[in-house]
Short mmCIF file of C-alpha atoms in Angstrom, two decimals:
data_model
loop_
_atom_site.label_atom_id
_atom_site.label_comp_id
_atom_site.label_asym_id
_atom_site.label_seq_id
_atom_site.Cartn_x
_atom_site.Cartn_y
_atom_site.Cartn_z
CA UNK A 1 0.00 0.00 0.00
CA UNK A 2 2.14 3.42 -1.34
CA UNK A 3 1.16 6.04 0.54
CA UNK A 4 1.44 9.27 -1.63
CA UNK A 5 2.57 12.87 -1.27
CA UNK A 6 -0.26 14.86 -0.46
CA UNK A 7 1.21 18.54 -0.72
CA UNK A 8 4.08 20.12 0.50
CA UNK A 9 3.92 19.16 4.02
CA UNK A 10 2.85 15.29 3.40
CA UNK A 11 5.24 12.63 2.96
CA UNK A 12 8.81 13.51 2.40
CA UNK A 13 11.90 12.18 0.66
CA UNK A 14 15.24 13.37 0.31
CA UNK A 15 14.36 16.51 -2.52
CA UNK A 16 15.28 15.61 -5.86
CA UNK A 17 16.80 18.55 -6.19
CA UNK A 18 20.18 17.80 -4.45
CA UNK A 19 23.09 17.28 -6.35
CA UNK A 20 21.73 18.99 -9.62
CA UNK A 21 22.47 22.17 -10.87
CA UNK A 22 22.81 24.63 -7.99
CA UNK A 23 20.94 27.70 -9.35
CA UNK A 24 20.60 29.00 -5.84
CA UNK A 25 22.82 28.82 -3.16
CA UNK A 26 20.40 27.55 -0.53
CA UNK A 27 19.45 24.48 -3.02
CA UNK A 28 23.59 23.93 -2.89
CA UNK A 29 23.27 19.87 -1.24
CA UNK A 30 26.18 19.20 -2.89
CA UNK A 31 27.92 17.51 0.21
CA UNK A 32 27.77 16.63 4.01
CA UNK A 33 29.40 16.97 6.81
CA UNK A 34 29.38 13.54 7.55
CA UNK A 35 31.23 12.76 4.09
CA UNK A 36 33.72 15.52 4.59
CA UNK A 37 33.89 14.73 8.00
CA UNK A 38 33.77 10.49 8.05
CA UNK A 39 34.65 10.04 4.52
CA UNK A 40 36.86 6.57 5.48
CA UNK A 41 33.78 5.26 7.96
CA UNK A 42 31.44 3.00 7.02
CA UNK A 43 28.29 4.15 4.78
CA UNK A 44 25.69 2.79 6.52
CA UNK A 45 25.28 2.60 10.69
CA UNK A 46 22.56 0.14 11.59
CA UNK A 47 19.66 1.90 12.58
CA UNK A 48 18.30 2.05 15.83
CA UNK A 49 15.70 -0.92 16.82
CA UNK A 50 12.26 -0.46 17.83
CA UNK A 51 12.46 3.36 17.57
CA UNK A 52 10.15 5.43 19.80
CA UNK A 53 10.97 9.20 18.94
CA UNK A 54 11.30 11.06 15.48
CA UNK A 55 15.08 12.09 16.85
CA UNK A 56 16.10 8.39 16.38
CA UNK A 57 14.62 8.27 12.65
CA UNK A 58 18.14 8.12 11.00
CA UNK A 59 18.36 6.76 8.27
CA UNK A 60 21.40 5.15 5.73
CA UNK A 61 21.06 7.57 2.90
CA UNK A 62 21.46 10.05 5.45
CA UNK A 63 25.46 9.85 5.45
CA UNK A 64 25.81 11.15 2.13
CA UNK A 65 23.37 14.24 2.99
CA UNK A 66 24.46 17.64 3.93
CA UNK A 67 23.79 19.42 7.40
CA UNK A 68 23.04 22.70 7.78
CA UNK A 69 26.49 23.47 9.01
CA UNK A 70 27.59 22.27 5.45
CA UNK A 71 24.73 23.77 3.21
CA UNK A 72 25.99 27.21 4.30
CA UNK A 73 29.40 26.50 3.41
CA UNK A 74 28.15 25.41 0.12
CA UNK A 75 26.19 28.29 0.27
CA UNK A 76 28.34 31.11 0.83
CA UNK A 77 30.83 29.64 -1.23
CA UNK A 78 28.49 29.83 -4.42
CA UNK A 79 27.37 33.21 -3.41
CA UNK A 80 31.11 34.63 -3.11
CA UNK A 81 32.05 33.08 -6.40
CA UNK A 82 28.86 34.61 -7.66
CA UNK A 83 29.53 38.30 -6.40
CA UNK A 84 33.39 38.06 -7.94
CA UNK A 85 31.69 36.83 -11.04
CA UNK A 86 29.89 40.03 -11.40
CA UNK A 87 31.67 42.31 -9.84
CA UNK A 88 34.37 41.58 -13.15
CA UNK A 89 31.63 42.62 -15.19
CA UNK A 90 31.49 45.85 -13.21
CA UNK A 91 28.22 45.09 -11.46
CA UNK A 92 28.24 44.75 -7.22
CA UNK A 93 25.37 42.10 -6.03
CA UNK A 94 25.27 41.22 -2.28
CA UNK A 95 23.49 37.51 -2.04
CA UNK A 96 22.31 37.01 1.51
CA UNK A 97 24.79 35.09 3.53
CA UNK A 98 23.63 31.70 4.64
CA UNK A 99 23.06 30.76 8.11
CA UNK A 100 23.39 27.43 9.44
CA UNK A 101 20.55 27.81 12.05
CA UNK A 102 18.24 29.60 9.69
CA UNK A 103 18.64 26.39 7.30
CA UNK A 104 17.97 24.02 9.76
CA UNK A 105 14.77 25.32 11.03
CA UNK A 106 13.09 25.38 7.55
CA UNK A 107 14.10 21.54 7.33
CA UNK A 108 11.74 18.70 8.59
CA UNK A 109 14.51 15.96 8.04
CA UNK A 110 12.74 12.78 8.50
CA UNK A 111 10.09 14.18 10.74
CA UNK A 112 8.08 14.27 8.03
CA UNK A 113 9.22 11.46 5.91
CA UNK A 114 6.44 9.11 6.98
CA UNK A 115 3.38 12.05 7.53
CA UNK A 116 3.41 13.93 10.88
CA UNK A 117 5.17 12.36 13.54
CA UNK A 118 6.26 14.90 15.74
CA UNK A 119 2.97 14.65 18.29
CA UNK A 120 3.87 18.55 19.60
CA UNK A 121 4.28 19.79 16.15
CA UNK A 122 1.24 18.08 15.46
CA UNK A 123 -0.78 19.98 18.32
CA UNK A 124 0.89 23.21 17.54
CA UNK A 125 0.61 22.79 13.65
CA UNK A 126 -1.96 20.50 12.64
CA UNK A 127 -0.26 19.09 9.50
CA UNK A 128 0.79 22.38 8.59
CA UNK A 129 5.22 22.57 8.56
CA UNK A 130 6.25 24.10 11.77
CA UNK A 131 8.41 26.05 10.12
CA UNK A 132 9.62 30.04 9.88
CA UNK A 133 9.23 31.43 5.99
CA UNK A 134 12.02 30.28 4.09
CA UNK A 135 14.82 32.79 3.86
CA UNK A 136 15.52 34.91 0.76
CA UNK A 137 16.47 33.34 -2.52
CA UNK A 138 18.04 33.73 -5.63
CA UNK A 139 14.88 34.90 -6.92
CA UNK A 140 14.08 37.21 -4.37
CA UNK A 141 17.48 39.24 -4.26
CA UNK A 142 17.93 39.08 -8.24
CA UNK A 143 14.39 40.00 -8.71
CA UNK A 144 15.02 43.32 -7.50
CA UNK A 145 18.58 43.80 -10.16
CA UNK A 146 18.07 45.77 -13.05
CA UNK A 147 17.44 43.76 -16.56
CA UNK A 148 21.57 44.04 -17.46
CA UNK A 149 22.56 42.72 -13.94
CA UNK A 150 19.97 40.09 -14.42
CA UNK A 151 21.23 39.16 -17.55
CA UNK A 152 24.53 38.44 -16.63
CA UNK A 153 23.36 36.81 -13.29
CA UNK A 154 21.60 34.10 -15.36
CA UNK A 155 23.42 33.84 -18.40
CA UNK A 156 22.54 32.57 -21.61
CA UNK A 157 22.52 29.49 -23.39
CA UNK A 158 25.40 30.11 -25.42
CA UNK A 159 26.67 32.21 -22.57
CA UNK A 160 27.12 30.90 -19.49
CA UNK A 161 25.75 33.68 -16.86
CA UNK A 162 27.73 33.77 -12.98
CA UNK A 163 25.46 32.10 -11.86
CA UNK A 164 26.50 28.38 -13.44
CA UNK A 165 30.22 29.61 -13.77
CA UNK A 166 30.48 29.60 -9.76
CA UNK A 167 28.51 26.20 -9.71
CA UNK A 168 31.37 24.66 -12.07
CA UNK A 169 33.88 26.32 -9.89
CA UNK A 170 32.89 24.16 -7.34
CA UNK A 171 32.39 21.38 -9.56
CA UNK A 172 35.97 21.19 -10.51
CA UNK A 173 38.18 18.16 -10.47
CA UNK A 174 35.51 17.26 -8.03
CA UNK A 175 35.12 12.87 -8.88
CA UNK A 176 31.43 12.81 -10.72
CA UNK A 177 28.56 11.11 -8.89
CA UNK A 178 24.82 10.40 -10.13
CA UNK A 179 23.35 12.88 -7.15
CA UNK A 180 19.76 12.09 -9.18
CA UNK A 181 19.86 8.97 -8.68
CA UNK A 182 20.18 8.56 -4.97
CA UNK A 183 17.49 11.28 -4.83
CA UNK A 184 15.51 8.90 -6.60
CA UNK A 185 16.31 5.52 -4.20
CA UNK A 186 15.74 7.76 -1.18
CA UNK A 187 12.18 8.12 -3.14
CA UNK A 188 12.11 4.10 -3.97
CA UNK A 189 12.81 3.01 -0.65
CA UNK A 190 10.03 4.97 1.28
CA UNK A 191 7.18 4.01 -1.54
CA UNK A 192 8.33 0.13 -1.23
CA UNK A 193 8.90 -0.02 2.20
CA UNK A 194 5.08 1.16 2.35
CA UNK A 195 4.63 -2.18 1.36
CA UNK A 196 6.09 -4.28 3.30
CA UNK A 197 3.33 -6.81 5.52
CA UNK A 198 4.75 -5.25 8.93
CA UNK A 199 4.08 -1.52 6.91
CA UNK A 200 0.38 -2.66 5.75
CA UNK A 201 -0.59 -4.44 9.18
CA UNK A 202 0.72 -1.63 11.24
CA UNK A 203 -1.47 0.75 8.78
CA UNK A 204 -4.54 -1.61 9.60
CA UNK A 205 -3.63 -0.97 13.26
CA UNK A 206 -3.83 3.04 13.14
CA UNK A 207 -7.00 3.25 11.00
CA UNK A 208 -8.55 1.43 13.99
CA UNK A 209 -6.75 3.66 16.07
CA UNK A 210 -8.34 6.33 14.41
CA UNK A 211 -11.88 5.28 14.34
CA UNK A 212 -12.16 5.01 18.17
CA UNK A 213 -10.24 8.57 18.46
CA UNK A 214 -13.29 9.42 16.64
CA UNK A 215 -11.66 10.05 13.01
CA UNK A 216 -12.36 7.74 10.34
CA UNK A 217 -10.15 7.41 7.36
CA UNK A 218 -8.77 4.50 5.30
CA UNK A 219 -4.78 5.69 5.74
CA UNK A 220 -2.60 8.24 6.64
CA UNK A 221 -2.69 10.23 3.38
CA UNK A 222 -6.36 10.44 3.58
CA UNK A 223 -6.05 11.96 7.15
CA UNK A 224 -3.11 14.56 6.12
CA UNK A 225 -5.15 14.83 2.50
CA UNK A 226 -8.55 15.87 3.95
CA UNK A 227 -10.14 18.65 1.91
CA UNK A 228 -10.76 20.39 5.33
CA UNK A 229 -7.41 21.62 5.43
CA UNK A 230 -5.69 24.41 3.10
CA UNK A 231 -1.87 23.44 3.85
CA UNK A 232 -1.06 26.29 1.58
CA UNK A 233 -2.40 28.43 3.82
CA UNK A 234 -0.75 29.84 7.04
CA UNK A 235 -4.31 29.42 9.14
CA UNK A 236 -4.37 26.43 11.11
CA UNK A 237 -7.59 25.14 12.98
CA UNK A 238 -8.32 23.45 15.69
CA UNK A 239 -10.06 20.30 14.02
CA UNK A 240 -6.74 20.27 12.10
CA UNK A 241 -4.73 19.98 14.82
CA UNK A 242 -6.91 17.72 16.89
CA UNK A 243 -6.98 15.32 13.61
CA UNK A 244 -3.30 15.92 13.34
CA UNK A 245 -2.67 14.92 17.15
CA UNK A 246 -4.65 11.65 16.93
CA UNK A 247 -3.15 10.68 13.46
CA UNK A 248 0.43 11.36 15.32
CA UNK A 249 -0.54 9.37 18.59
CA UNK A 250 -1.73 6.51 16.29
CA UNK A 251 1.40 6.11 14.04
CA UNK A 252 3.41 5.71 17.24
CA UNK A 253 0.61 3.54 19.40
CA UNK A 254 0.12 1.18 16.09
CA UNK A 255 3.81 0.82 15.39
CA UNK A 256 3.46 2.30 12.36
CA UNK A 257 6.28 4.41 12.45
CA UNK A 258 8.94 2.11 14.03
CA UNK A 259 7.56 -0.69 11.02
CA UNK A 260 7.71 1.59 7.79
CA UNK A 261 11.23 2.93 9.52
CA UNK A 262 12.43 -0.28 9.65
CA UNK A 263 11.68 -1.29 6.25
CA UNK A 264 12.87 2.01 4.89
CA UNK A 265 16.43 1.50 6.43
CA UNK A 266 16.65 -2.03 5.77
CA UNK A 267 15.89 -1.28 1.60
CA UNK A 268 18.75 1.67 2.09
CA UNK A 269 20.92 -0.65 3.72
CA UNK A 270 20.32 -3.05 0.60
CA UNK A 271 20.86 -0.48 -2.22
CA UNK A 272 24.50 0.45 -0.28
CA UNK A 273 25.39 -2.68 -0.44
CA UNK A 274 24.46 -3.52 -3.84
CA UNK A 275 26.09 -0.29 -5.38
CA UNK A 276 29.44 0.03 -3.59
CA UNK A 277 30.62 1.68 -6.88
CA UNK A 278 28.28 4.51 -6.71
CA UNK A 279 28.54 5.38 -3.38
CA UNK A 280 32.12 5.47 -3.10
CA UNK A 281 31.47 7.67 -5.87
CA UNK A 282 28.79 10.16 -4.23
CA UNK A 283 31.52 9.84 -0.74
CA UNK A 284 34.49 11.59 -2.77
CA UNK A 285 32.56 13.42 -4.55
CA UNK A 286 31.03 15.13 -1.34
CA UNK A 287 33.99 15.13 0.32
CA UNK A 288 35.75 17.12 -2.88
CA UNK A 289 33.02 19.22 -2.96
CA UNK A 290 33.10 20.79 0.49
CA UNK A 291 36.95 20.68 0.46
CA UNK A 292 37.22 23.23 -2.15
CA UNK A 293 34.23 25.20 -1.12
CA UNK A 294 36.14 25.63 2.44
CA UNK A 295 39.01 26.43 0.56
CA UNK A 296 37.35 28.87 -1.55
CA UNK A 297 35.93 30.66 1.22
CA UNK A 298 38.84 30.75 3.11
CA UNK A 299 40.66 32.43 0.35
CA UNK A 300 37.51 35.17 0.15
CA UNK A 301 38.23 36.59 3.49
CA UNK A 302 41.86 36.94 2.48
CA UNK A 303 40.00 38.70 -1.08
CA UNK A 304 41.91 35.80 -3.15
CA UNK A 305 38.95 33.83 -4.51
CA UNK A 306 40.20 31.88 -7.72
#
């Protein structure tokens, strides 16, 4: 039984957009700390058994995913090689900087990977994201640039605009990895996993759950998917959030979200270990990636970017 994204704030896998071309600095997730930082460690740790809070949902893939600490490198890195860019071409742009706390409170992790499971988000937020506005863009700054600056921000397709010419400077002689494709098994392994017997009883389990909380629905995504609530909306309501609550309390009560968890790591787990190649790929390639963006920031404070 897949259970489906239902808008932004339903079910959530790693976002496809990591590893592809990084347009804006904040969608940099080039690399991660624990790459840069573990690079000669094992892949995958064994999950945690018979987890009972959404601080223990950890999964495999997540070693080759950045932190905050290390999107903000990325980040400022890309921005700095951005503003030298320009500033050649006699233009002066100031991206915003990127802050390491601001990033990580504007991302769920795997909170949300399996529908609400955080039971005080859930009262406080219904199944709306308890999270602040995301901060300011490329879009947003460049927006404001005149039509030249903007021009040479984004380029051309025979001419290459700053924008892509400080993604390749980070790009280079790092080893290439197929960043689309793990984006994609992170996907895989959450949809199959949602089919797994343990997955399907436990969801049997929570609709039952549900019904004597006074709620009835047929799964999760119907609950998180009800046409009572406008999640692209900041207003929250109390049936919401009452609805939200229960759903919560049921996941954990019907071992819902210890089973999918524990399908969902053990498919990860799997996929490691059947594509050694490609990870040791995506691990240097991380690892490369940060190196030089720390380099290239250090350099910047010194004004010797290159």
């Amino acid at each position: 039984m897949p259970l489906s994204n239902t808008g932004s704030a339903g079910f959530r896998a790693w976002p496809p957009e990591t590893g592809c071309r990084g347009l804006i600095a904040s969608a940099l997730l080039l690399v991660t700390a624990t790459a840069a930082c573990r690079a000669d460690e094992p892949a995958a740790p064994a999950p945690a058994r018979g987890v009972t809070s959404v601080s223990q949902l950890v999964l495999p893939f997540d070693a080759y995913k950045t932190t905050p600490e290390q999107r903000a490198v990325l980040g400022n890195a890309h921005n700095a090689l951005v503003a030298r860019c320009m500033r050649e071409q006699g233009i002066t742009v100031a991206p915003p900087a990127e802050d390491p706390a601001a990033i990580a409170t504007i991302d769920p992790g795997n909170s949300r990977r399996y529908g609400v499971t955080d039971i005080g988000a859930a009262r406080s937020h219904g199944y709306h994201l308890a999270r602040p506005p995301s901060p300011d863009t490329t879009g947003a700054w460049a927006g404001k640039l005149p039509v030249r600056a903007r021009h040479r921000l984004y380029g051309t397709a025979a001419n290459r605009g700053c924008l892509d010419r400080a993604t390749l400077t980070l790009d280079k002689g790092a080893r290439q990895a197929d960043w689309p494709w793990l984006a994609l098994q992170d996907s895989l392994t959450l949809e199959q996993a949602a089919k797994h017997p343990s997955v399907t009883a436990a969801v049997r389990r929570w609709q039952s759950c549900m019904t004597q909380a006074g709620h009835s629905y047929p799964a999760p995504e119907a609950a998180i998917g009800d046409s009572r609530w406008d999640l692209d909306k900041p207003a929250v309501t109390e049936d919401e959030k009452q609805v939200a609550t229960a759903d919560t309390t049921c996941k954990w009560s019907a071992g819902l979200v210890s089973a999918w968890y524990a399908a969902d790591a053990e498919l990860q787990r799997a996929v490691i270990r059947d594509n050694a190649g490609r990870f040791a790929a995506l691990r240097a390639n991380l690892k490369q990636r940060l190196g030089r963006a720390s380099r290239l920031l250090a350099e910047h404070e010194g004004r010797q970017v290159r």
